[in-house]
Coordinates of C-alpha atoms in Angstrom, one line a residue:
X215 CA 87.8 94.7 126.3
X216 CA 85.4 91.9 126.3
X217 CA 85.9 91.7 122.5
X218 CA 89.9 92.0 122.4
X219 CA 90.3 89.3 125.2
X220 CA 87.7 87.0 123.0
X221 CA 89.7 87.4 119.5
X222 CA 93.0 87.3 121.4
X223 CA 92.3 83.5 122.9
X224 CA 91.0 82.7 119.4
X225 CA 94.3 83.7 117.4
X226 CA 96.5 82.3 119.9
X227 CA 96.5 78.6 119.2
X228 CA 96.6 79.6 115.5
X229 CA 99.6 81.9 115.6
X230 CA 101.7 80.6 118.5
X231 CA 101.3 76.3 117.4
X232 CA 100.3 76.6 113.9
X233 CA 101.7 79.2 112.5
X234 CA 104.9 79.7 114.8
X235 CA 105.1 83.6 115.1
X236 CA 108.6 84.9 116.4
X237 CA 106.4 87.1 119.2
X238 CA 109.8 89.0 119.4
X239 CA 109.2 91.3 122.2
X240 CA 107.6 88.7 124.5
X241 CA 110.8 86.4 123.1
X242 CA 112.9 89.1 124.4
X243 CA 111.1 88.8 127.6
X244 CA 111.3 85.3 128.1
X245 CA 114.6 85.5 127.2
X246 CA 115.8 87.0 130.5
X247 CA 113.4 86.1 132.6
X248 CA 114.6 82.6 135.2
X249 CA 115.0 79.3 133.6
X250 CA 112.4 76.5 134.7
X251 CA 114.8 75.4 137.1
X252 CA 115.0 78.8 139.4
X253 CA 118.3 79.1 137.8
X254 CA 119.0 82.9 136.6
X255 CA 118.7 83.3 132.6
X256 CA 121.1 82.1 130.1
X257 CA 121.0 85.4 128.3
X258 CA 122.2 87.5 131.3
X259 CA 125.1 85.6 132.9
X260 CA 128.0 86.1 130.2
X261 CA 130.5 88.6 130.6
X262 CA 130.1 89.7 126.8
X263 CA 125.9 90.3 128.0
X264 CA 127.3 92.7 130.7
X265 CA 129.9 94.8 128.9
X266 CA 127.6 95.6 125.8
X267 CA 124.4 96.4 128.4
X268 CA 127.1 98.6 130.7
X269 CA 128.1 100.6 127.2
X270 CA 124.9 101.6 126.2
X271 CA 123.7 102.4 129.3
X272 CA 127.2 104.6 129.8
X273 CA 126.3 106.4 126.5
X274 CA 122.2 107.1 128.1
X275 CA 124.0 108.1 131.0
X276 CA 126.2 110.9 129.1
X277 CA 123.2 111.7 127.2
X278 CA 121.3 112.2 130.5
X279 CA 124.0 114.0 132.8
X280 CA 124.3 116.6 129.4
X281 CA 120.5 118.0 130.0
X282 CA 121.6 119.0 133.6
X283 CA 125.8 120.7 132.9
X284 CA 125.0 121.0 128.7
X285 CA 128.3 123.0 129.5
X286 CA 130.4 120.7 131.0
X287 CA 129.4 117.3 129.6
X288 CA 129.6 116.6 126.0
X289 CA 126.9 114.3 125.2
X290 CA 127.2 111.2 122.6
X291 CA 125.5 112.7 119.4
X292 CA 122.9 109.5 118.3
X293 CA 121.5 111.6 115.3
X294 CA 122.2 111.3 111.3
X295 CA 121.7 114.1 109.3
X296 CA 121.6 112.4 105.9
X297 CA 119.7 115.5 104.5
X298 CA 122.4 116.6 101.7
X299 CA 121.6 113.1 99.9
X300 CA 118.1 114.6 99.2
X301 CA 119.7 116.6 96.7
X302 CA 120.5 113.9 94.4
X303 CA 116.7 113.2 94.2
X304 CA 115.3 116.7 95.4
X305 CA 111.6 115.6 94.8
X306 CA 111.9 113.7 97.9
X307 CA 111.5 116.4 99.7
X308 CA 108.2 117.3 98.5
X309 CA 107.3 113.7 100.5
X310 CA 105.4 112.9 103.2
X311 CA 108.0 112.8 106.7
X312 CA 110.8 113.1 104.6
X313 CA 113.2 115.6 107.0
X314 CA 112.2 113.1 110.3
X315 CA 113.3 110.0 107.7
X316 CA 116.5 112.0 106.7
X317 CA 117.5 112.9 110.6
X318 CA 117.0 109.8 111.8
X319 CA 118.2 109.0 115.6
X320 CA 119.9 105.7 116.6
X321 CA 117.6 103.5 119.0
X322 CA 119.5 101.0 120.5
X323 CA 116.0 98.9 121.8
X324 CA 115.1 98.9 118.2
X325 CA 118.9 97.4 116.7
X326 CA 118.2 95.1 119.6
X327 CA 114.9 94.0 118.4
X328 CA 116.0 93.2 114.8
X329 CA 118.3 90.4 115.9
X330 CA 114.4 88.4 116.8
X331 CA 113.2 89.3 113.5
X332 CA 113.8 87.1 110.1
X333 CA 115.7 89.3 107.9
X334 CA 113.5 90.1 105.3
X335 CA 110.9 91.8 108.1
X336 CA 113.8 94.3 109.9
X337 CA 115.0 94.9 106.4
X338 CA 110.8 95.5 104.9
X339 CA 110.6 97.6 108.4
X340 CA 113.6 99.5 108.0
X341 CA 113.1 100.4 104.4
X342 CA 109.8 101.2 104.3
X343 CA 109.3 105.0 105.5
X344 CA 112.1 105.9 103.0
X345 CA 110.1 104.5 99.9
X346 CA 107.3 105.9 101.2
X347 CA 109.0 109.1 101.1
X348 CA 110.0 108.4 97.5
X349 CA 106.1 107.8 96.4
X350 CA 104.6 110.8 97.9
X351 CA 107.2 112.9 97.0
X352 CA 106.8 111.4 93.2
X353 CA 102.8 111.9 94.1
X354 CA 103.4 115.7 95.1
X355 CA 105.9 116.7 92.1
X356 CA 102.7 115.8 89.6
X357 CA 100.6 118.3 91.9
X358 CA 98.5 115.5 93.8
X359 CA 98.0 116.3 97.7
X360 CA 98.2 112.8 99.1
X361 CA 97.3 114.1 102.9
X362 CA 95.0 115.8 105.1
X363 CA 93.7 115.9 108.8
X364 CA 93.2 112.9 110.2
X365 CA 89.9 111.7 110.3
X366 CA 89.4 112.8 107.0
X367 CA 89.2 110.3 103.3
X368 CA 92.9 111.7 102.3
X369 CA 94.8 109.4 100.0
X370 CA 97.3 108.7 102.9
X371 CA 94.5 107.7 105.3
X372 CA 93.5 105.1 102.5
X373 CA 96.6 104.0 102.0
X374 CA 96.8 102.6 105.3
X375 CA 93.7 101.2 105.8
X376 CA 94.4 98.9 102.3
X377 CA 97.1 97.6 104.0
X378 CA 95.3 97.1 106.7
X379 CA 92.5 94.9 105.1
X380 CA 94.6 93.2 103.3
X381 CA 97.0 92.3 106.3
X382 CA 93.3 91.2 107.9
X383 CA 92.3 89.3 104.5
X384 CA 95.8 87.6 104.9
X385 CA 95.9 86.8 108.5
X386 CA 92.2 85.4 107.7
X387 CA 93.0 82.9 105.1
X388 CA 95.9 81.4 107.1
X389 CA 93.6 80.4 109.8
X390 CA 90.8 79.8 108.2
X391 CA 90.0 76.4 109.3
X392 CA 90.9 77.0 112.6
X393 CA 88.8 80.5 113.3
X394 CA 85.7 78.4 111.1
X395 CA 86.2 75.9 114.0
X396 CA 86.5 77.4 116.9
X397 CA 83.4 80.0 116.0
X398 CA 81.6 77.2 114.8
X399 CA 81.9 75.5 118.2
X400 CA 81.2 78.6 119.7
X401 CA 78.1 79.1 117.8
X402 CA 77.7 75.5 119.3
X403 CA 77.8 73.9 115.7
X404 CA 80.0 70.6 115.0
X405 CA 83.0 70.8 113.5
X406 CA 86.1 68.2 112.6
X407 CA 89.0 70.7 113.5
X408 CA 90.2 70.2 117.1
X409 CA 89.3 73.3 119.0
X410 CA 90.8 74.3 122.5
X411 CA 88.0 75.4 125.6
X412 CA 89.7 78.6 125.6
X413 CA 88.9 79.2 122.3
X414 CA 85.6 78.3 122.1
X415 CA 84.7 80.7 124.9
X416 CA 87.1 83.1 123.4
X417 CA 84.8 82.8 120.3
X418 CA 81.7 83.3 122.3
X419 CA 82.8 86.0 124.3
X420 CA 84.1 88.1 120.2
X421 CA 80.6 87.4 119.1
X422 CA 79.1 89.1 122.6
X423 CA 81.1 91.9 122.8
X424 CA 80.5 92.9 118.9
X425 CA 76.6 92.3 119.2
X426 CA 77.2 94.8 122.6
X427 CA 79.3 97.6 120.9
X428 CA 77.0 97.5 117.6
X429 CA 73.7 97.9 119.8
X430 CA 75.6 100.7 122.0
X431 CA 76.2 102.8 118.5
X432 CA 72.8 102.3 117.5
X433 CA 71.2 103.5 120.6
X434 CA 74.0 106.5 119.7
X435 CA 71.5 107.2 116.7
X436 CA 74.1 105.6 114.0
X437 CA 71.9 103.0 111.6
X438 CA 72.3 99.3 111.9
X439 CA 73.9 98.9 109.0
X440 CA 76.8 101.6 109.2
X441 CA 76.8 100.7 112.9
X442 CA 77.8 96.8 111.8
X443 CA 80.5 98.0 109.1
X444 CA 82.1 100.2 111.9
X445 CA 82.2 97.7 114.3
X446 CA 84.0 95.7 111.7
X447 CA 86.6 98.0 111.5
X448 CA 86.5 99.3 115.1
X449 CA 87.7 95.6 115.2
X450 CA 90.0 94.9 112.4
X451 CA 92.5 97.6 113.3
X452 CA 93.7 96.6 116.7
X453 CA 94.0 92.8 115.4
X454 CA 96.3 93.8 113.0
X455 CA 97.9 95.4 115.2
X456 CA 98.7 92.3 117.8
X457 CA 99.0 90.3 114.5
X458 CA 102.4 92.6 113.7
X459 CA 103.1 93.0 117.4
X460 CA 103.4 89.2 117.0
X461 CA 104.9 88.5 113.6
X462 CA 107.5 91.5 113.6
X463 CA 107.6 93.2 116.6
X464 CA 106.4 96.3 115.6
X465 CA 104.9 97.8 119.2
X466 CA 105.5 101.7 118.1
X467 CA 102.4 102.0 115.5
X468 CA 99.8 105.2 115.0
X469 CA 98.3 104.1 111.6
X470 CA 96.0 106.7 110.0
X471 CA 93.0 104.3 109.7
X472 CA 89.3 105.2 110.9
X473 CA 86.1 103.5 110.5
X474 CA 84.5 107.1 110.3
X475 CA 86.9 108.4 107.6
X476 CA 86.2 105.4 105.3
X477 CA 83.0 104.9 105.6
X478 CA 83.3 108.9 104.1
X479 CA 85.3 107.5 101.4
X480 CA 83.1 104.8 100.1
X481 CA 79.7 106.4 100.8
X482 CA 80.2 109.7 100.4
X483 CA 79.2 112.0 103.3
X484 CA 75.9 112.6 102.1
X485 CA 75.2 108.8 102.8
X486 CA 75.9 108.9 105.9
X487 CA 75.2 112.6 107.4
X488 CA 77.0 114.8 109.1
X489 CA 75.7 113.7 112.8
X490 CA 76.1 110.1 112.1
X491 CA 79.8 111.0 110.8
X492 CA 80.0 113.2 113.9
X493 CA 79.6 110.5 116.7
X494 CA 82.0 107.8 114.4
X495 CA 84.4 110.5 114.5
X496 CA 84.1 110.6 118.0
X497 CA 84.2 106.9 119.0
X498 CA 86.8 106.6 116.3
X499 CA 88.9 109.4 118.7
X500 CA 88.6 107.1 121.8
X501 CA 89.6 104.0 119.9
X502 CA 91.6 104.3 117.0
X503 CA 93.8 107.8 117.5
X504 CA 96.6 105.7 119.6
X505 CA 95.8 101.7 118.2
X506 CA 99.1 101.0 119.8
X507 CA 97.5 100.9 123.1
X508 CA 94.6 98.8 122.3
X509 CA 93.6 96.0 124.4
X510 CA 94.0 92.8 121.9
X511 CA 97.8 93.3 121.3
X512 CA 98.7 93.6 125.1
X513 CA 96.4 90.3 125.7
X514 CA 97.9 88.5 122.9
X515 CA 101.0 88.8 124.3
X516 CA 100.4 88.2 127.6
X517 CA 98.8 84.8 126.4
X518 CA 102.0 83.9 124.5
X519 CA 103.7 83.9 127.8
X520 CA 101.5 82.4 130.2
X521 CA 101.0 79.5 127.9
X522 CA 104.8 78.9 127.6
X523 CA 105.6 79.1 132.0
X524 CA 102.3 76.4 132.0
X525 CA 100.1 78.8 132.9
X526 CA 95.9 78.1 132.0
X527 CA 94.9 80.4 129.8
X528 CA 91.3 80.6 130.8
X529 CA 92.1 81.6 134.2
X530 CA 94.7 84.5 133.3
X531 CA 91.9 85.5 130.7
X532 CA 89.3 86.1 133.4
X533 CA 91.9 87.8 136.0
X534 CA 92.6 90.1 133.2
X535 CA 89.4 90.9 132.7
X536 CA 88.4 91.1 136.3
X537 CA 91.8 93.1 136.3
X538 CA 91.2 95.3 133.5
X539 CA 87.4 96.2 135.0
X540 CA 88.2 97.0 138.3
X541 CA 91.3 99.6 136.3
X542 CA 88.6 101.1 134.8
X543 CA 86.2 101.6 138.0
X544 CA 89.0 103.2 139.5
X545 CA 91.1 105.2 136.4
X546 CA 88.2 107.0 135.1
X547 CA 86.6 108.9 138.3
X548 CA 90.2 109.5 139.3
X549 CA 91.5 111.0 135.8
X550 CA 88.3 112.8 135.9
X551 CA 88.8 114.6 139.0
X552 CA 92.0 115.0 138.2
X553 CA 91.8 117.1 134.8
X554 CA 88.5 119.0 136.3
X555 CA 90.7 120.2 139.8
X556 CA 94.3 121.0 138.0
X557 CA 92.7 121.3 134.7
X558 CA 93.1 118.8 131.7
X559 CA 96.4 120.3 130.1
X560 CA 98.3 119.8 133.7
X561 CA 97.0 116.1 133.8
X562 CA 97.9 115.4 130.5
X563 CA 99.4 116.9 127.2
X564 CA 98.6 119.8 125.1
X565 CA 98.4 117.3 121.9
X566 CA 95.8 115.3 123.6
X567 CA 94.1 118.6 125.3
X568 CA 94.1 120.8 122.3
X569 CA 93.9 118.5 119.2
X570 CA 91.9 115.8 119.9
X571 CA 89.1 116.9 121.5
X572 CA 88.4 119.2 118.3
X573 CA 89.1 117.2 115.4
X574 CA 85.6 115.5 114.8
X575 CA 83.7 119.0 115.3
X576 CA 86.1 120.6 113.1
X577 CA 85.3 117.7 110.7
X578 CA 81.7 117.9 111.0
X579 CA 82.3 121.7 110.2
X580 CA 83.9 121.4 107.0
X581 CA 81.3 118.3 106.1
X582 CA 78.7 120.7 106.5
X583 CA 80.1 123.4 104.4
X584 CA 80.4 121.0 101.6
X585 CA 77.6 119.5 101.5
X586 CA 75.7 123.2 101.9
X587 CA 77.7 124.2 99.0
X588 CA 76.9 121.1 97.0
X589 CA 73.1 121.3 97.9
X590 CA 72.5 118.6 99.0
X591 CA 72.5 119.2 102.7
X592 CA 68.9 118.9 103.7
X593 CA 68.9 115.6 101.7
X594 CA 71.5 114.0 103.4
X595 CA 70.0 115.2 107.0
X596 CA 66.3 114.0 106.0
X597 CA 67.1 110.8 104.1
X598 CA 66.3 107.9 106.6
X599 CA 66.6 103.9 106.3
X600 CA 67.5 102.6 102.9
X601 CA 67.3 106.1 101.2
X602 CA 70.6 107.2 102.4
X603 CA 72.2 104.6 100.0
X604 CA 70.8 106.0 97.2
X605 CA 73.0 109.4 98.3
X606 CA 76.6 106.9 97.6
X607 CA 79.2 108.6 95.9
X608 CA 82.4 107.0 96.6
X609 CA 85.9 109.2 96.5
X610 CA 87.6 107.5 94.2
X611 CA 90.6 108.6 94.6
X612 CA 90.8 107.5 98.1
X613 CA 89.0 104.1 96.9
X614 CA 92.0 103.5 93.9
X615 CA 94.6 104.0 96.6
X616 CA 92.7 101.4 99.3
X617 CA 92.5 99.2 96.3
X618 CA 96.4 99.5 95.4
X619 CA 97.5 99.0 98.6
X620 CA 95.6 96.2 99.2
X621 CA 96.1 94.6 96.1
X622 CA 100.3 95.2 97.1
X623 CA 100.1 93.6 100.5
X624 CA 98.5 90.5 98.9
X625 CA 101.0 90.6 95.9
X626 CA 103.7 90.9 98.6
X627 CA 102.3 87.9 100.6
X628 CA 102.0 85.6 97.6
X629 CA 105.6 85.9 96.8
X630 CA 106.7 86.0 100.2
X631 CA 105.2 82.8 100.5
X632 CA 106.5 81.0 97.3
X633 CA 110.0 82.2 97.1
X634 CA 112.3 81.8 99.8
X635 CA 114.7 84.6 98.7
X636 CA 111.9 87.4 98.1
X637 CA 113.3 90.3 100.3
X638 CA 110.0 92.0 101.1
X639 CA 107.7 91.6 103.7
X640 CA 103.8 92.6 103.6
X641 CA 104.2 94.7 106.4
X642 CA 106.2 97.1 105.3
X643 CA 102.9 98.9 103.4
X644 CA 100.9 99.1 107.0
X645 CA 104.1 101.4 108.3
X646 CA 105.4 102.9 105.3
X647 CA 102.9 106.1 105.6
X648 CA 102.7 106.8 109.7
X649 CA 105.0 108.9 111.5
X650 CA 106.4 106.2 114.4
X651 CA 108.2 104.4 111.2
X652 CA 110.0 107.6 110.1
X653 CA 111.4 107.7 113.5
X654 CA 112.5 104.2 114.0
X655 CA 112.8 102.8 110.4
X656 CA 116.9 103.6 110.6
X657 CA 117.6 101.8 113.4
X658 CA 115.6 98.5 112.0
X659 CA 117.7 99.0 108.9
X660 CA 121.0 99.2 111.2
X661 CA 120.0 95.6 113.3
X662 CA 119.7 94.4 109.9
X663 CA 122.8 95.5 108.2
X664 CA 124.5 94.3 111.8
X665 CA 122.7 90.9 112.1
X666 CA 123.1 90.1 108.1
X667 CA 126.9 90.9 108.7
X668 CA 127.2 89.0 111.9
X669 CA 125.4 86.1 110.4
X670 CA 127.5 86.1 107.1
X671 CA 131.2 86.8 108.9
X672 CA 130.7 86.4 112.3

């Protein structure tokens, strides 16, 4: 938390004055909430606002009063079936989410959304589970198994976390002389570039909360090293995260990207060991399972407005935190007791209650086996210190795909960048290959096709 509320007063400046992000869902927010004046929003005292809002909500309703008389009320059907067009190209059904991309259900608060976005990102959005479904499905037809559980080096997994880096690499050199700044200052160096207070202590507070979570792995038993690439990545993903939250609205994202399962793909597991891999893969399970929930994109936001209604950013920063702690003191003895009195599948989900909790042992499992069969089990468990790196062997097919995808999201960028017209955005690669895009990617494409129209004609 401590880290997150640190990186998220360092990229504000940059992204909201500098770099003018659309922050779409926090626009959205804005949008209805009172003018300065007391007055009631702009947005929500038009007729035409009224009639459209009273519509859709008229059509949940249907939808709604159909679960309890499915006899007597015929609901409003807001599902495609677009599966006979998969028989034009029938290797597409050898892809990766291809019958969820195919059935795809109308989401009116996404359509919404895609009127806040620049064309080319609704349209990148929209598009982008569909060509993903094209690739693998290409991939598949030549005999190449592209996925796997997660956790585990799969070319899918890899896919993802290129784009991710990539995105970060991106995100990076944009700000570059403001981040160099503002750690600088926090590192209590001079520097030219004008820094803010809150992003000085921002800085200061990033650089204590990594040094914290890298010595709280290591006294987990992980070495320093692995322990600082981890954090690095523990890291990266959930500012990625806030940085599309902010740039395209994206707030529905489960990327397959773990520090655990790339550090497997670029060392090998024999580097690293199967009880070092173990405890990443569990820490990774906290963290990284549902990214859309981290911290840093919720505080990013929340900075966006509270700087625009004149609020000081250093003081909602701490009353988060204060905020966020005392949550904490009080969630976790009360989920606790909850889950260990009703029992943990009643408290939560079966997904969370029957999946989760096994998929780093089950991992550990099969590392074991491979390694045993590859003899060099006792190897891997008795090398120590610098001797583990002399036990790298990279996947490399998980390291090509990393290196394509990254090498695509910067290509992407580039053009992006230097021709007004290119219809791509970057983004589209960190959602193509995770399941929330197959379920919303129509409905992006539909507030595109309706906003490009209403732009054109309207």
């Amino acid at each position: 938390v401590l880290t997150s509320l640190g990186l998220a007063l360092v990229v504000h400046r940059q992204w909201m004055s500098h770099e003018h992000l659309a922050f779409p869902t926090m626009e959205f927010a804005r949008s209805i909430l009172p003018e300065e004046n007391g007055s009631g929003s702009t947005v929500i005292r038009p007729k035409s606002f009224w009639i459209a809002m009273l519509a859709i909500a008229m059509i949940h309703t249907v939808n709604y009063l159909h679960l309890w008389w499915p006899e007597r009320v015929i609901p409003v059907n807001l599902q495609m079936n677009f599966t006979p067009l998969s028989e034009i190209v029938p290797m597409v059904r050898q892809g990766w989410g291809w019958h969820e991309a195919f059935n795809p259900r109308i989401f009116f608060t996404i359509v919404g959304f895609a009127f806040f976005l620049s064309k080319e990102v609704s349209f990148s959005l929209g598009v982008a589970p569909y060509v993903f479904v094209f690739i693998s499905g290409w991939i598949a037809s030549l005999g190449v198994a592209t996925g796997g559980s997660r956790l585990e080096p799969h070319i899918e997994a890899f896919l993802n976390s290129g784009a991710f880096f990539g995105l970060f690499a991106m995100l990076m050199y944009s700000g570059r002389h403001y981040f160099r700044a503002a750690f600088g200052r926090g590192l209590g160096l001079p520097t030219r570039e004008p820094v803010e207070p809150h992003a000085v202590w921002g800085a200061r507070a990033a650089l204590v909360g990594c040094g914290l979570i890298v010595v709280q792995i290591v006294g987990l038993g992980i070495e320093w090293p692995m322990a600082l690439l981890y954090t690095f990545w523990l890291v990266l993903v959930p500012l990625v995260v806030a940085r599309l939250l902010a740039e395209s609205g994206v707030f529905f994202l489960n990327p397959r990207t773990y520090g655990c399962a790339l550090l497997w793909g670029w060392l090998g597991a024999a580097a690293i060991g199967r009880a070092s891999l173990l405890i990443l893969s569990l820490i990774s399970v906290m963290f990284l399972m549902h990214v859309s929930l981290a911290f840093l994109p919720f505080a990013v936001s929340a900075l966006r407005v509270a700087d625009e209604t004149g609020v000081k950013l250093g003081r909602i920063a701490l009353g988060g935190l204060v905020a966020v702690a005392i949550a904490l003191a009080v969630v976790i003895p009360v989920n606790l007791r909850l889950q260990y009195r009703y029992g943990a599948i009643r408290a939560g989900d079966g997904w969370t209650s029957s999946f989760i909790p096994k998929v780093a042992f089950d991992n550990a499992l099969t590392i074991s086996r491979q390694l045993e069969a590859q003899g060099r089990l006792e190897a891997s468990d008795a090398a120590r210190g610098w001797n583990r790196w002399k036990l790298i062997r990279p996947r490399m097919p998980s390291v090509v795909a990393f290196s394509i995808m990254c090498g695509l999201v910067l290509l992407f960028g580039f053009l992006r960048h230097h021709f007004p017209r290119w219809p791509f955005h970057p983004a589209m690669f960190a959602v193509m290959a995770v399941w929330p895009s197959t379920q919303v990617g129509f409905s992006f494409l539909l507030g595109w096709a309706i906003k490009t129209f209403a732009m054109k004609y309207g």
